[in-house]
Short mmCIF file of C-alpha atoms and ligand atoms in Angstrom, two decimals:
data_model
loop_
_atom_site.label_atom_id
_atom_site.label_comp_id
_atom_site.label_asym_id
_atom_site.label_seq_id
_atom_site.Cartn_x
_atom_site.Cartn_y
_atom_site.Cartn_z
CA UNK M 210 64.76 61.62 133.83
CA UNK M 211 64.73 63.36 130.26
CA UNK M 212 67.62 65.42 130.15
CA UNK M 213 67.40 68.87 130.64
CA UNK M 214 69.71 72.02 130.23
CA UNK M 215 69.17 75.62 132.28
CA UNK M 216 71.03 78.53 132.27
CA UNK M 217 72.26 80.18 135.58
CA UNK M 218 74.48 83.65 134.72
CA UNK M 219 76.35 82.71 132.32
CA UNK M 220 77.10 79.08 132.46
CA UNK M 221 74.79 76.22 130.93
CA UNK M 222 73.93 73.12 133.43
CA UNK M 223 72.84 69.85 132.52
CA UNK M 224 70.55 67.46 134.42
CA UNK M 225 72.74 64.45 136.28
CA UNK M 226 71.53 63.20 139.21
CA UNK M 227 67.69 63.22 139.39
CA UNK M 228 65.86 63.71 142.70
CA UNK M 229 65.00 60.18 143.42
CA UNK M 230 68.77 59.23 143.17
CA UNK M 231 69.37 61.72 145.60
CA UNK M 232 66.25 60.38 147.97
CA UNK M 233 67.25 57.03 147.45
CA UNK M 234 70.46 57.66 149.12
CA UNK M 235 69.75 59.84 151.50
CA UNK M 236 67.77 56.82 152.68
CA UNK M 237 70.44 54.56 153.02
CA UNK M 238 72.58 57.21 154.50
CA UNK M 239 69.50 57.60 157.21
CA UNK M 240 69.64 53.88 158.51
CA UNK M 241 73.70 53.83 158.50
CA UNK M 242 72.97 56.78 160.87
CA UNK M 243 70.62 54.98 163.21
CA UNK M 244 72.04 52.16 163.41
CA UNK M 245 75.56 53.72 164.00
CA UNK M 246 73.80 56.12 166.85
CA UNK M 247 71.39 54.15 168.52
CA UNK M 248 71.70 54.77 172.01
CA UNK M 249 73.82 58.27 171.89
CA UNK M 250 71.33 61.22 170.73
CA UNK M 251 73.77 62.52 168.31
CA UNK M 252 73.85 66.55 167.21
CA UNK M 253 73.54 67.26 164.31
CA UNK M 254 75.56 70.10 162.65
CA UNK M 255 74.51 71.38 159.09
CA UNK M 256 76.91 73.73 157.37
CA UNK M 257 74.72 76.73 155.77
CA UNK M 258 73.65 77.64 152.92
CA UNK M 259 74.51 74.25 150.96
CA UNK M 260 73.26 72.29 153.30
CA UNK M 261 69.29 73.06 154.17
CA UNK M 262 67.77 70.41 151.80
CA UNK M 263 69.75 67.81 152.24
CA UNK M 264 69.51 68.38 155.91
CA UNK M 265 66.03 68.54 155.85
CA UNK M 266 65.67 65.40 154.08
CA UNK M 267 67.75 63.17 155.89
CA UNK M 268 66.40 64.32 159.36
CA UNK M 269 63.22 63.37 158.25
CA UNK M 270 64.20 60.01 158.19
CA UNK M 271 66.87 59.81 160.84
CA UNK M 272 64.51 57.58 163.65
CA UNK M 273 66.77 57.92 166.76
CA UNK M 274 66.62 60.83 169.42
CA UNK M 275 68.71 63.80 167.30
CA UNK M 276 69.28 67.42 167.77
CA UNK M 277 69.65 69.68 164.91
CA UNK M 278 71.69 72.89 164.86
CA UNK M 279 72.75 75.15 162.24
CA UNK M 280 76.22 76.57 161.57
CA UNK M 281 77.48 79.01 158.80
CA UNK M 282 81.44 79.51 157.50
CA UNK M 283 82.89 80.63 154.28
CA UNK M 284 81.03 81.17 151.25
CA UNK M 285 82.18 79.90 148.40
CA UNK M 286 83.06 82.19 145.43
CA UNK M 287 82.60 81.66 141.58
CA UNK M 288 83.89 77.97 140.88
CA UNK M 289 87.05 77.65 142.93
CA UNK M 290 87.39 77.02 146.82
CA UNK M 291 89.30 80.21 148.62
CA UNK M 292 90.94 77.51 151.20
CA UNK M 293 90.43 79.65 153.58
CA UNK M 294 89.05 78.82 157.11
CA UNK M 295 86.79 81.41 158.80
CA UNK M 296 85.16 81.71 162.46
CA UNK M 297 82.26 79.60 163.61
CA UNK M 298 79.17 81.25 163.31
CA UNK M 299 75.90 80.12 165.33
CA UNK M 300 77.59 77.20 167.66
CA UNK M 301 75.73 77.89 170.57
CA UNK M 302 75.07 74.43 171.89
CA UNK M 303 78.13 72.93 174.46
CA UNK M 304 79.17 69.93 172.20
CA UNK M 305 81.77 68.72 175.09
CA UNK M 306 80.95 65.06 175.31
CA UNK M 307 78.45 65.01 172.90
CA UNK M 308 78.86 62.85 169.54
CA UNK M 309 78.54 65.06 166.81
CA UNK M 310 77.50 64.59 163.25
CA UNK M 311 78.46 67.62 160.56
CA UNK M 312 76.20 67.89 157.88
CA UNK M 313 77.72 69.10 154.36
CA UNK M 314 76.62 69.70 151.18
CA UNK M 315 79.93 68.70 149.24
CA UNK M 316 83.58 68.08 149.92
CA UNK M 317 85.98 69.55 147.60
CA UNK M 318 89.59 70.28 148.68
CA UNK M 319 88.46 69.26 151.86
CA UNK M 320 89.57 72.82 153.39
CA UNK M 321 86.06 73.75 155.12
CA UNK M 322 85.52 70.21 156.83
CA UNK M 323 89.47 70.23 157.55
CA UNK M 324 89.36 73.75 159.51
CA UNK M 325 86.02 73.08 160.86
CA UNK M 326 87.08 69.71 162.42
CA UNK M 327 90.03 71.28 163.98
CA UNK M 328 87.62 73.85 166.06
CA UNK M 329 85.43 71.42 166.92
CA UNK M 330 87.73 69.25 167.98
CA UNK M 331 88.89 72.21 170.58
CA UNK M 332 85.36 72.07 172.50
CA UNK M 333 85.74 68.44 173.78
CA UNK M 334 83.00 66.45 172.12
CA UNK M 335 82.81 62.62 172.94
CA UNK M 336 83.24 62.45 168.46
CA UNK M 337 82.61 64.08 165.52
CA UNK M 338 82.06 62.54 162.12
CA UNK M 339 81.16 64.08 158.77
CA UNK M 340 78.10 62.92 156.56
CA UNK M 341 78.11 64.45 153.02
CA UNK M 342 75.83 64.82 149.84
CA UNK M 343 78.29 65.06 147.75
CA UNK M 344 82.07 64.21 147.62
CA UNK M 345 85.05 64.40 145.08
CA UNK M 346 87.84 62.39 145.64
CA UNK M 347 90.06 63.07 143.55
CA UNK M 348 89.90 66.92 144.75
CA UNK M 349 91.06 66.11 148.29
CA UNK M 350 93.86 67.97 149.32
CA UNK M 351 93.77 67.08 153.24
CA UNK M 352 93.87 63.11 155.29
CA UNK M 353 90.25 63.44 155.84
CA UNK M 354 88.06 60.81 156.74
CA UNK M 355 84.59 61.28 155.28
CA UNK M 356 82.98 58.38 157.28
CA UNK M 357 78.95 58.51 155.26
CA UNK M 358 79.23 59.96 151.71
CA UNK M 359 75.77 59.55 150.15
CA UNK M 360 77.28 60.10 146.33
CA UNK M 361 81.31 60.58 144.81
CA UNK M 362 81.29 62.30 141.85
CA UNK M 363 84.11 63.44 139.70
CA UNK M 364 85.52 67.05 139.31
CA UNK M 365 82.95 68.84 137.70
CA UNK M 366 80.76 71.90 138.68
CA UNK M 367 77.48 70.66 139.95
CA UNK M 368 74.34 73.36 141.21
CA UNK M 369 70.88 72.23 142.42
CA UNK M 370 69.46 70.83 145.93
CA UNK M 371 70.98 73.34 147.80
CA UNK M 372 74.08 73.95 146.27
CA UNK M 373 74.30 77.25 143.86
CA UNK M 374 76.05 79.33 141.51
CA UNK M 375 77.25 82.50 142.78
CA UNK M 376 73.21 82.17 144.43
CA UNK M 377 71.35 80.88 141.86
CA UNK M 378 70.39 77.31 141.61
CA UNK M 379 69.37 76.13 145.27
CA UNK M 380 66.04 75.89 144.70
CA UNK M 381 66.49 72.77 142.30
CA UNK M 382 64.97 69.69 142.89
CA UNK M 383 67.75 67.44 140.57
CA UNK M 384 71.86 68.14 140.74
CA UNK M 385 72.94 69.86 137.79
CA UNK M 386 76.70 69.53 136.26
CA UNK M 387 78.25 72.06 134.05
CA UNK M 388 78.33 71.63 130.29
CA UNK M 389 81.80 71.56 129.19
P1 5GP T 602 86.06 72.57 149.98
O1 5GP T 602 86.48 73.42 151.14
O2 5GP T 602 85.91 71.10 150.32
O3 5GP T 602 86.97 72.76 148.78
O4 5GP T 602 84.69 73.10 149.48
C1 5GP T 602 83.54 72.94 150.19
C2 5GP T 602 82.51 73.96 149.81
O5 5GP T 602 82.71 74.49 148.50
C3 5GP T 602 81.15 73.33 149.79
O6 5GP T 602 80.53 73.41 151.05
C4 5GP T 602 80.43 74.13 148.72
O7 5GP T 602 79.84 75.27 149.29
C5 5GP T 602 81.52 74.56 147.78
N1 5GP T 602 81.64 73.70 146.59
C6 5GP T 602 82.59 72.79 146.31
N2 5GP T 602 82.37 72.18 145.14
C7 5GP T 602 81.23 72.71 144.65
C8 5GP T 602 80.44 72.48 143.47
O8 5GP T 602 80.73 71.63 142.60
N3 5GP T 602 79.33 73.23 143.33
C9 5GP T 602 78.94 74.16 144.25
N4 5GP T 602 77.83 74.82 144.00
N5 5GP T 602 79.64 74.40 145.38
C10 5GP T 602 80.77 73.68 145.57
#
């Protein structure tokens, strides 16, 4: 990938992880899926905005019987996380007994998953896991277990295949990181 920088605002970005990275995991992250949910038609929960392409790309290659739904929570503001946990919005599917996968673009503190875990948890379903794009570690600020992770990356500011900065920068085929 020849390196390339764009401007979104005010802030420069510069090309990290190029598309087929991001493919090439999402892959692998597809038949860890299958083979852990052969059998139990698992439902699927992607956390809007962040999470449409990646969602779309790994359903694509999930093979077992899978429903899809889409959920939307806090929005996240300039660079930092507000830690706060806000309302369910578009869980209309029963998910008591059901085994539940939640789709996310990124884990950060680990605030959104944490809260959102907690009221699912409330509705009864049989279990709920967490597959994530992207993760940062050393950001955590909760015991979470992030069971599929397709990518860790450190603390920086990343924009691109789905994620954005203050709405710019979704539409990116590649995962940009902040110049520092
Ligand atoms: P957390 O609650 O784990 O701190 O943050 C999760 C949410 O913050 C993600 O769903 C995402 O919307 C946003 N977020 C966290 N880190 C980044 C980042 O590096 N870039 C962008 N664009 N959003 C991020």
């Amino acid at each position: 990938m020849n390196p390339r920088t764009i401007t979104l605002h005010d802030c420069s970005f510069s090309t990290y992880i190029c598309e087929e990275e991001i493919i090439a995991r999402i892959v692998m992250l597809a038949e860890q899926l299958d083979q852990a949910y052969a059998g139990k038609t698992p439902l699927f929960l992607a956390v809007l905005n962040g999470s449409f392409m990646f969602t779309a790309d790994l359903l694509k290659r999930i093979s077992i019987p899978c429903e899809v739904s889409f959920i939307r929570l806090a929005s996240y503001q300039d660079m930092h996380s507000t830690g706060k946990v806000k309302e369910i919005l578009g869980l209309n599917e029963d998910i008591s007994g059901r085994h539940v996968i939640v789709l996310e673009d990124i884990v950060d503190t680990g605030h959104t998953v944490h809260g959102l875990l907690k009221q699912l948890a409330d509705r009864g379903p049989a279990s709920v896991e967490v597959a994530t794009l992207l993760m940062k570690p050393e950001c955590l600020q909760h015991e979470l277990e992030v069971k599929y992770v397709a990518k860790t990356i450190p603390n920086d500011f990343v924009v691109g295949y789905g994620l954005d900065y203050n709405g710019l920068g979704r539409n990116l085929r590649d995962i940009y990181k902040i110049v520092s």
